[in-house]
Tab-separated table of C-alpha atoms and ligand atoms in Angstrom:
chain	number	residue	atom	x	y	z
A	439	MET	CA	-0.033	-0.077	0.377
A	440	THR	CA	2.846	2.314	0.957
A	441	ALA	CA	5.135	2.121	-2.103
A	442	PRO	CA	2.450	3.179	-4.731
A	443	ARG	CA	0.668	5.902	-2.547
A	444	LEU	CA	4.258	7.278	-1.621
A	445	ARG	CA	4.784	7.022	-5.767
A	446	ILE	CA	1.918	8.865	-6.448
A	447	LEU	CA	2.433	11.591	-3.889
A	448	THR	CA	5.744	11.964	-5.239
A	449	ALA	CA	4.611	12.371	-8.974
A	450	PHE	CA	2.029	14.876	-7.580
A	451	ALA	CA	4.811	16.558	-6.017
A	452	LEU	CA	6.668	16.534	-9.207
A	453	LEU	CA	3.863	17.437	-11.237
A	454	LEU	CA	3.170	20.620	-8.822
A	455	ALA	CA	7.060	21.925	-8.896
A	456	GLY	CA	6.445	21.644	-12.707
A	457	THR	CA	3.436	23.678	-12.698
A	458	ALA	CA	4.745	26.202	-10.530
A	459	ALA	CA	8.681	26.242	-12.178
A	460	HIS	CA	6.280	26.804	-15.494
A	461	ALA	CA	4.386	29.534	-13.509
A	462	GLN	CA	7.831	31.433	-13.007
A	463	ASP	CA	8.482	31.286	-16.574
A	464	THR	CA	6.778	34.454	-17.676
A	465	ILE	CA	5.072	37.408	-15.908
A	466	LYS	CA	1.373	36.931	-16.494
A	467	VAL	CA	-0.644	40.040	-17.536
A	468	GLY	CA	-4.556	39.528	-17.378
A	469	GLU	CA	-6.227	42.212	-19.560
A	470	ILE	CA	-10.198	42.723	-19.923
A	471	ALA	CA	-11.293	44.449	-23.413
A	472	SER	CA	-14.622	44.848	-25.204
A	473	LEU	CA	-13.033	43.155	-28.115
A	474	THR	CA	-16.698	42.380	-29.442
A	475	GLY	CA	-20.185	44.151	-28.763
A	476	LYS	CA	-21.718	47.320	-28.921
A	477	GLU	CA	-18.241	48.972	-28.077
A	478	ALA	CA	-15.469	47.260	-29.549
A	479	THR	CA	-13.795	49.898	-30.807
A	480	PHE	CA	-12.751	50.713	-27.614
A	481	GLY	CA	-11.654	47.125	-26.588
A	482	GLN	CA	-9.887	46.311	-29.774
A	483	SER	CA	-8.212	49.834	-29.671
A	484	SER	CA	-6.834	49.673	-26.082
A	485	HIS	CA	-5.745	45.673	-26.771
A	486	LYS	CA	-3.371	46.883	-29.970
A	487	GLY	CA	-1.963	49.289	-27.587
A	488	THR	CA	-1.474	47.348	-24.658
A	489	LEU	CA	-0.053	44.474	-26.822
A	490	LEU	CA	2.266	46.614	-29.147
A	491	ALA	CA	3.368	47.918	-25.402
A	492	ILE	CA	4.062	44.233	-24.378
A	493	GLU	CA	5.700	43.166	-27.552
A	494	HIS	CA	8.315	45.891	-27.188
A	495	LEU	CA	8.800	45.124	-23.552
A	496	ASN	CA	9.234	41.696	-24.297
A	497	ALA	CA	11.795	42.824	-27.535
A	498	ALA	CA	13.805	44.665	-24.742
A	499	GLY	CA	14.286	41.445	-22.533
A	500	GLY	CA	11.288	41.835	-20.079
A	501	VAL	CA	11.425	42.929	-16.649
A	502	LEU	CA	13.064	40.770	-13.516
A	503	GLY	CA	14.668	38.693	-16.281
A	504	LYS	CA	11.347	37.413	-17.570
A	505	ARG	CA	9.090	37.915	-20.542
A	506	PHE	CA	5.566	39.341	-19.814
A	507	GLU	CA	2.500	36.746	-20.957
A	508	LEU	CA	-0.531	39.412	-21.708
A	509	VAL	CA	-3.866	37.109	-20.952
A	510	THR	CA	-6.813	38.688	-22.493
A	511	GLU	CA	-10.560	38.435	-21.808
A	512	ASP	CA	-13.348	39.410	-23.849
A	513	ASN	CA	-16.236	40.919	-21.731
A	514	GLN	CA	-17.926	41.335	-25.309
A	515	SER	CA	-19.145	45.536	-24.021
A	516	LYS	CA	-21.393	43.216	-21.636
A	517	ALA	CA	-22.686	44.523	-18.180
A	518	GLY	CA	-21.826	41.139	-16.038
A	519	GLU	CA	-18.976	39.656	-17.642
A	520	SER	CA	-16.141	41.736	-16.601
A	521	ALA	CA	-15.993	40.827	-12.904
A	522	THR	CA	-15.902	36.900	-13.816
A	523	ALA	CA	-13.375	37.862	-16.415
A	524	ALA	CA	-11.543	39.351	-13.414
A	525	ARG	CA	-11.926	36.225	-11.446
A	526	LYS	CA	-10.685	33.762	-14.260
A	527	LEU	CA	-7.752	35.710	-14.653
A	528	LEU	CA	-6.881	36.032	-11.024
A	529	SER	CA	-7.713	32.597	-9.967
A	530	ARG	CA	-6.737	30.379	-13.403
A	531	ASP	CA	-4.091	32.477	-14.548
A	532	LYS	CA	-2.754	33.834	-11.306
A	533	ALA	CA	-2.300	37.463	-13.188
A	534	VAL	CA	0.203	39.833	-11.185
A	535	ALA	CA	-2.196	42.415	-12.143
A	536	LEU	CA	-4.953	43.161	-14.255
A	537	LEU	CA	-5.150	45.743	-17.154
A	538	GLY	CA	-8.823	47.056	-18.003
A	539	GLU	CA	-11.384	48.252	-18.529
A	540	VAL	CA	-12.116	51.417	-20.839
A	541	ALA	CA	-15.793	51.983	-20.000
A	542	SER	CA	-15.912	52.978	-16.101
A	543	SER	CA	-19.161	50.953	-15.914
A	544	ARG	CA	-17.196	47.646	-16.607
A	545	SER	CA	-13.838	49.011	-14.468
A	546	LEU	CA	-16.222	49.303	-11.548
A	547	GLU	CA	-17.051	45.939	-12.047
A	548	ILE	CA	-13.478	44.634	-12.009
A	549	ALA	CA	-12.280	47.106	-9.283
A	550	PRO	CA	-13.970	45.448	-6.476
A	551	VAL	CA	-12.915	41.943	-7.615
A	552	ALA	CA	-9.144	43.042	-7.976
A	553	GLN	CA	-9.374	45.197	-4.625
A	554	ALA	CA	-11.023	41.853	-2.475
A	555	ALA	CA	-7.858	39.762	-4.353
A	556	LYS	CA	-5.392	42.639	-2.938
A	557	ILE	CA	-4.135	42.482	-7.213
A	558	PRO	CA	-3.401	45.591	-8.870
A	559	MET	CA	-5.640	46.891	-11.398
A	560	VAL	CA	-4.729	49.630	-13.838
A	561	SER	CA	-7.503	50.900	-15.869
A	562	PRO	CA	-6.031	52.634	-19.172
A	563	ALA	CA	-8.959	54.866	-19.937
A	564	SER	CA	-11.803	55.056	-17.413
A	565	THR	CA	-12.345	58.269	-16.209
A	566	ASN	CA	-15.331	58.195	-13.702
A	567	PRO	CA	-13.484	59.042	-10.125
A	568	LYS	CA	-15.607	56.233	-8.470
A	569	VAL	CA	-13.401	53.695	-10.254
A	570	THR	CA	-10.075	54.443	-8.235
A	571	GLU	CA	-12.060	55.121	-5.312
A	572	THR	CA	-12.835	51.235	-4.821
A	573	GLY	CA	-9.654	50.807	-2.897
A	574	ASN	CA	-6.187	50.906	-2.336
A	575	TYR	CA	-5.088	48.680	-5.419
A	576	ILE	CA	-7.185	50.490	-8.166
A	577	PHE	CA	-5.206	52.675	-10.247
A	578	ARG	CA	-5.737	54.556	-13.680
A	579	VAL	CA	-3.333	56.363	-16.170
A	580	CYS	CA	-5.366	58.900	-17.508
A	581	PHE	CA	-7.471	62.045	-16.096
A	582	ILE	CA	-11.094	61.828	-14.280
A	583	ASP	CA	-14.290	63.153	-15.079
A	584	PRO	CA	-14.338	65.889	-12.823
A	585	PHE	CA	-11.265	67.602	-15.202
A	586	GLN	CA	-12.900	66.467	-18.616
A	587	GLY	CA	-16.084	67.759	-17.190
A	588	THR	CA	-14.745	71.238	-16.803
A	589	VAL	CA	-12.593	71.139	-19.583
A	590	MET	CA	-15.992	70.860	-21.627
A	591	ALA	CA	-18.036	73.447	-19.484
A	592	LYS	CA	-15.027	76.231	-20.308
A	593	PHE	CA	-14.972	75.585	-23.741
A	594	ALA	CA	-18.936	76.233	-24.486
A	595	LEU	CA	-18.608	78.758	-22.489
A	596	LYS	CA	-15.703	79.999	-24.259
A	597	ARG	CA	-17.743	79.590	-27.588
A	598	GLY	CA	-20.556	82.114	-26.361
A	599	TRP	CA	-22.995	79.035	-25.852
A	600	LYS	CA	-25.230	80.131	-23.153
A	601	LYS	CA	-28.097	77.156	-23.195
A	602	VAL	CA	-26.683	74.285	-23.280
A	603	ALA	CA	-28.999	71.037	-23.103
A	604	THR	CA	-27.747	67.843	-21.560
A	605	LEU	CA	-28.634	64.617	-23.035
A	606	THR	CA	-27.262	61.738	-20.675
A	607	SER	CA	-26.955	57.778	-20.778
A	608	VAL	CA	-28.622	56.711	-17.249
A	609	SER	CA	-27.277	53.314	-17.555
A	610	SER	CA	-23.525	54.748	-17.771
A	611	ALA	CA	-21.452	55.593	-14.943
A	612	TYR	CA	-19.252	57.470	-17.337
A	613	SER	CA	-21.964	59.412	-18.628
A	614	VAL	CA	-24.057	60.296	-15.726
A	615	GLY	CA	-20.596	61.464	-13.727
A	616	LEU	CA	-19.392	63.289	-17.290
A	617	GLY	CA	-23.167	65.159	-17.318
A	618	LYS	CA	-22.825	66.109	-13.554
A	619	PHE	CA	-19.139	67.428	-13.567
A	620	PHE	CA	-19.911	69.305	-16.579
A	621	LYS	CA	-23.004	71.069	-15.491
A	622	GLU	CA	-21.314	72.100	-12.079
A	623	THR	CA	-18.744	74.404	-14.212
A	624	TYR	CA	-21.144	75.348	-16.694
A	625	THR	CA	-23.437	76.744	-14.758
A	626	ALA	CA	-21.029	78.161	-12.128
A	627	GLY	CA	-19.572	80.087	-15.351
A	628	GLY	CA	-23.231	81.684	-15.950
A	629	GLY	CA	-24.259	79.215	-18.357
A	630	THR	CA	-27.887	77.396	-17.869
A	631	ILE	CA	-29.632	74.619	-19.008
A	632	PRO	CA	-32.547	74.528	-20.907
A	633	ALA	CA	-33.202	70.755	-21.241
A	634	GLU	CA	-31.950	67.836	-19.180
A	635	GLN	CA	-32.902	64.569	-21.104
A	636	LYS	CA	-31.974	61.110	-20.591
A	637	TYR	CA	-31.715	58.158	-22.671
A	638	ALA	CA	-30.000	54.337	-21.686
A	639	GLU	CA	-27.151	52.438	-23.363
A	640	GLY	CA	-28.443	50.493	-26.677
A	641	ASP	CA	-31.166	53.061	-27.534
A	642	LYS	CA	-31.642	53.605	-31.201
A	643	ASP	CA	-34.535	56.253	-31.110
A	644	PHE	CA	-33.935	59.536	-29.693
A	645	HIS	CA	-36.524	61.629	-31.328
A	646	ALA	CA	-38.484	62.390	-28.200
A	647	GLN	CA	-35.725	63.424	-26.397
A	648	LEU	CA	-33.985	65.690	-29.130
A	649	THR	CA	-37.795	67.212	-29.941
A	650	ALA	CA	-37.773	68.416	-26.579
A	651	ILE	CA	-34.312	69.719	-26.713
A	652	LYS	CA	-35.530	71.801	-29.908
A	653	SER	CA	-38.427	73.366	-28.134
A	654	ALA	CA	-36.269	74.519	-25.353
A	655	GLY	CA	-34.136	76.577	-27.443
A	656	ALA	CA	-30.655	75.398	-26.910
A	657	ASP	CA	-27.592	76.976	-28.450
A	658	ALA	CA	-25.743	73.462	-28.520
A	659	VAL	CA	-26.045	70.113	-27.165
A	660	PHE	CA	-24.042	68.250	-24.672
A	661	VAL	CA	-23.889	64.344	-24.832
A	662	PRO	CA	-21.789	62.744	-22.895
A	663	GLY	CA	-22.062	58.767	-23.982
A	664	TYR	CA	-20.263	56.895	-26.292
A	665	TYR	CA	-19.782	56.779	-30.102
A	666	ASN	CA	-22.953	54.562	-31.256
A	667	GLU	CA	-25.717	56.665	-29.472
A	668	ALA	CA	-23.591	59.643	-30.187
A	669	ALA	CA	-23.563	59.007	-33.464
A	670	LEU	CA	-27.270	58.241	-33.978
A	671	ILE	CA	-28.246	61.112	-31.795
A	672	SER	CA	-26.135	63.154	-34.340
A	673	LYS	CA	-28.245	61.900	-37.189
A	674	GLN	CA	-31.602	61.964	-35.865
A	675	ALA	CA	-31.054	65.870	-34.738
A	676	ARG	CA	-29.988	67.037	-38.273
A	677	GLU	CA	-33.390	64.914	-39.177
A	678	LEU	CA	-35.434	66.856	-37.095
A	679	GLY	CA	-34.062	70.412	-38.349
A	680	LEU	CA	-31.751	70.767	-34.719
A	681	THR	CA	-28.561	72.223	-36.145
A	682	VAL	CA	-26.814	73.800	-33.182
A	683	PRO	CA	-23.448	71.799	-32.614
A	684	LEU	CA	-23.486	68.665	-30.862
A	685	PHE	CA	-20.559	68.081	-28.314
A	686	GLY	CA	-19.458	65.322	-25.969
A	687	GLY	CA	-16.218	63.583	-24.266
A	688	ASP	CA	-13.620	60.659	-24.802
A	689	GLY	CA	-16.562	58.580	-25.569
A	690	TRP	CA	-17.593	59.990	-28.686
A	691	GLU	CA	-13.720	58.783	-30.311
A	692	SER	CA	-14.354	56.045	-32.757
A	693	SER	CA	-13.725	55.429	-36.103
A	694	SER	CA	-17.297	54.187	-36.053
A	695	LEU	CA	-18.551	57.440	-34.822
A	696	LEU	CA	-17.779	58.930	-38.489
A	697	ASP	CA	-19.167	55.484	-40.212
A	698	ILE	CA	-22.389	55.328	-38.350
A	699	GLY	CA	-22.626	59.295	-38.132
A	700	GLY	CA	-21.591	60.328	-41.916
A	701	ALA	CA	-22.100	64.075	-42.453
A	702	ALA	CA	-24.297	64.163	-39.692
A	703	VAL	CA	-21.482	64.264	-37.342
A	704	ASP	CA	-19.319	66.742	-39.053
A	705	GLY	CA	-19.038	69.947	-37.135
A	706	ILE	CA	-19.261	68.235	-33.527
A	707	PHE	CA	-16.676	68.157	-31.233
A	708	PHE	CA	-15.212	66.110	-27.778
A	709	SER	CA	-12.504	65.942	-25.814
A	710	THR	CA	-9.758	63.132	-25.325
A	711	HIS	CA	-6.532	62.043	-23.970
A	712	TYR	CA	-3.929	62.905	-26.684
A	713	SER	CA	-3.784	63.874	-30.657
A	714	PRO	CA	-1.986	61.442	-32.795
A	715	ASP	CA	-0.808	64.919	-34.563
A	716	ASP	CA	1.239	65.576	-31.636
A	717	ALA	CA	4.599	66.290	-32.854
A	718	ALA	CA	6.850	64.714	-29.773
A	719	PRO	CA	9.024	62.138	-30.629
A	720	VAL	CA	7.297	59.909	-27.964
A	721	VAL	CA	3.749	60.101	-30.248
A	722	GLN	CA	5.533	60.137	-33.454
A	723	ASN	CA	7.361	56.685	-32.849
A	724	PHE	CA	4.110	55.091	-31.235
A	725	VAL	CA	2.262	56.277	-34.031
A	726	LYS	CA	4.538	54.855	-36.458
A	727	ALA	CA	4.883	51.249	-34.877
A	728	TYR	CA	1.221	50.935	-34.306
A	729	LYS	CA	0.713	51.727	-37.719
A	730	ALA	CA	3.357	49.240	-38.844
A	731	ARG	CA	1.941	46.369	-36.248
A	732	TRP	CA	-1.540	47.055	-36.966
A	733	GLY	CA	-2.184	47.277	-40.785
A	734	GLY	CA	-1.615	50.971	-41.248
A	735	GLU	CA	-4.219	52.235	-38.599
A	736	THR	CA	-3.584	55.426	-36.889
A	737	PRO	CA	-3.706	54.823	-32.778
A	738	ASP	CA	-6.868	56.339	-31.215
A	739	ALA	CA	-6.851	57.732	-27.530
A	740	MET	CA	-7.611	54.233	-26.211
A	741	ALA	CA	-4.802	52.943	-28.189
A	742	ALA	CA	-2.267	55.094	-26.826
A	743	LEU	CA	-3.878	54.868	-22.927
A	744	GLY	CA	-3.464	50.945	-23.168
A	745	TYR	CA	0.202	51.132	-24.511
A	746	ASP	CA	0.903	53.498	-21.869
A	747	SER	CA	-0.794	51.382	-19.250
A	748	ALA	CA	1.247	48.339	-19.712
A	749	LEU	CA	4.385	50.616	-19.691
A	750	VAL	CA	3.704	51.724	-16.113
A	751	LEU	CA	2.950	48.588	-14.925
A	752	ALA	CA	6.356	47.109	-15.946
A	753	ASP	CA	7.936	50.124	-15.095
A	754	ALA	CA	6.635	49.784	-11.373
A	755	LEU	CA	7.323	45.826	-11.337
A	756	LYS	CA	11.147	47.003	-12.373
A	757	ARG	CA	11.443	49.312	-8.988
A	758	ALA	CA	9.367	46.783	-7.013
A	759	GLY	CA	12.211	43.968	-8.253
A	760	THR	CA	9.118	41.478	-7.367
A	761	THR	CA	5.529	40.593	-8.624
A	762	ASP	CA	4.722	40.466	-5.114
A	763	ALA	CA	1.052	42.325	-5.244
A	764	ALA	CA	1.986	44.615	-2.155
A	765	LYS	CA	5.181	45.565	-3.417
A	766	LEU	CA	3.481	45.978	-6.474
A	767	ARG	CA	0.827	48.191	-5.712
A	768	ASP	CA	3.482	50.650	-3.407
A	769	ALA	CA	5.538	50.937	-6.565
A	770	LEU	CA	2.474	51.717	-9.075
A	771	ALA	CA	1.564	54.333	-5.878
A	772	ALA	CA	4.796	56.104	-6.496
A	773	THR	CA	4.778	56.207	-10.222
A	774	LYS	CA	5.980	59.881	-10.808
A	775	ASP	CA	6.998	61.635	-14.145
A	776	PHE	CA	6.722	58.301	-16.176
A	777	PRO	CA	7.000	59.656	-19.809
A	778	GLY	CA	4.348	58.119	-21.889
A	779	VAL	CA	2.734	58.662	-24.935
A	780	THR	CA	-0.047	60.425	-23.234
A	781	GLY	CA	2.280	62.540	-21.365
A	782	LYS	CA	3.844	62.182	-18.171
A	783	THR	CA	1.945	59.623	-15.581
A	784	SER	CA	2.254	60.819	-12.105
A	785	ILE	CA	-0.167	58.625	-9.632
A	786	ASP	CA	-1.661	60.873	-7.138
A	787	ALA	CA	-2.719	60.243	-3.408
A	788	GLN	CA	-6.516	59.053	-5.216
A	789	ARG	CA	-4.074	56.912	-7.813
A	790	ASN	CA	-5.183	58.871	-10.683
A	791	ALA	CA	-3.308	60.890	-13.213
A	792	THR	CA	-3.430	64.358	-14.377
A	793	LYS	CA	-2.844	64.906	-17.920
A	794	ALA	CA	-4.198	67.443	-20.475
A	795	ALA	CA	-7.015	66.913	-22.823
A	796	ALA	CA	-7.164	67.259	-26.464
A	797	ILE	CA	-10.011	68.898	-28.233
A	798	PHE	CA	-11.095	67.561	-31.598
A	799	THR	CA	-13.664	68.623	-34.415
A	800	VAL	CA	-14.898	66.325	-37.310
A	801	LYS	CA	-14.010	67.705	-40.932
A	802	ASN	CA	-15.551	66.134	-43.854
A	803	SER	CA	-15.632	63.015	-42.077
A	804	LYS	CA	-12.212	63.186	-40.344
A	805	PHE	CA	-10.941	63.726	-36.833
A	806	VAL	CA	-9.272	67.398	-36.933
A	807	PHE	CA	-7.158	68.479	-33.582
A	808	VAL	CA	-8.591	72.051	-32.229
A	809	GLU	CA	-6.730	72.691	-29.242
A	810	SER	CA	-4.734	71.034	-25.481
A	811	ILE	CA	-6.231	71.930	-22.621
A	812	ALA	CA	-3.109	71.782	-19.800
A	813	PRO	CA	-4.665	70.502	-16.256
B	2259	LIG	N1	-13.747	57.603	-20.527
B	2259	LIG	C1	-14.587	56.667	-20.706
B	2259	LIG	C2	-15.126	55.681	-19.586
B	2259	LIG	O1	-14.790	56.077	-18.823
B	2259	LIG	C3	-14.118	55.594	-21.774
B	2259	LIG	C4	-13.001	56.063	-22.878
B	2259	LIG	C5	-11.777	56.127	-22.835
B	2259	LIG	C6	-13.620	56.146	-24.116
B	2259	LIG	C7	-11.177	57.076	-23.609
B	2259	LIG	C8	-13.516	56.757	-25.123
B	2259	LIG	C9	-11.686	57.138	-24.821
B	2259	LIG	O2	-16.506	55.245	-19.785
């Protein structure tokens, strides 16, 4: 009895040792992205940027003597999928950190899982303040919506828009937050809001809301939403003869905005995180490498932030000198002036970054840079 049993135990121990040795071969980084579904361009872009960074890091020898392995889970842009994906990446893959998500509502699903497991999470692009408020293991490499809302409120006031109606998605944490922050600065600056209309993610018909906005007599309409709805809203506004400018935040940035919106999105404005036309060498080198890697595609803000999120994580691992989660957390929190594509990343006491915003318009179905607003 004893001998076979011992053999089995030995075999098991060897197997375990083998697994452990294998687990140490690479540094696994988990990524959660909307690769398919409603906001697929968000996930596709952030993933392509993140993967490019991982490839660059590996080509330069990795960190701590190991190569990175990016393990990506697609949440299909659906609510309720991201927490499951996060759990899988932590328990199955033993990821040392999680990168993601772009959309704030989905980052808000991942953050409590990462926080409970005490594994660092770095969101590339979620701008709602609540994401990092979840706990001390949750970070982001982008600015937050109190800043973005202020930028767009000042932009509206500067343009002389005295009455700006709002159209907000009630089922998106991002939309609700950005709408609120916009309103605070805009009304404090003397603007009035003649109509506050609502929609929900996935809605396709906005005629009722736009008719109400039209009769309220707005000078412009602020739509803090994502590109699908923003494009349809732009089209339906024009159909209804509502010709005042429409504007939004980073959620408008997608090549699909131009595809779906067509001529109706000409003249819109939105704020985002970077411009691919920025002459800075760090930006131009990134744009060149991204185009070469991804079939000539110009990287958008999510691609740039995805790239930066992986680099910031790698820099923290280097400084931590270990993959130990608590030490890695401390190193991330100590990030100071890390030079990236979207500017210098310094992590503040709330685990957020402070960066400039870029404002774009659309002319002849092309994104055109308007101005950069310093924090
Ligand atoms: N900031 C958006 C959010 O928090 C996501 C986003 C980032 C969209 C960058 C486009 C570009 O939900």
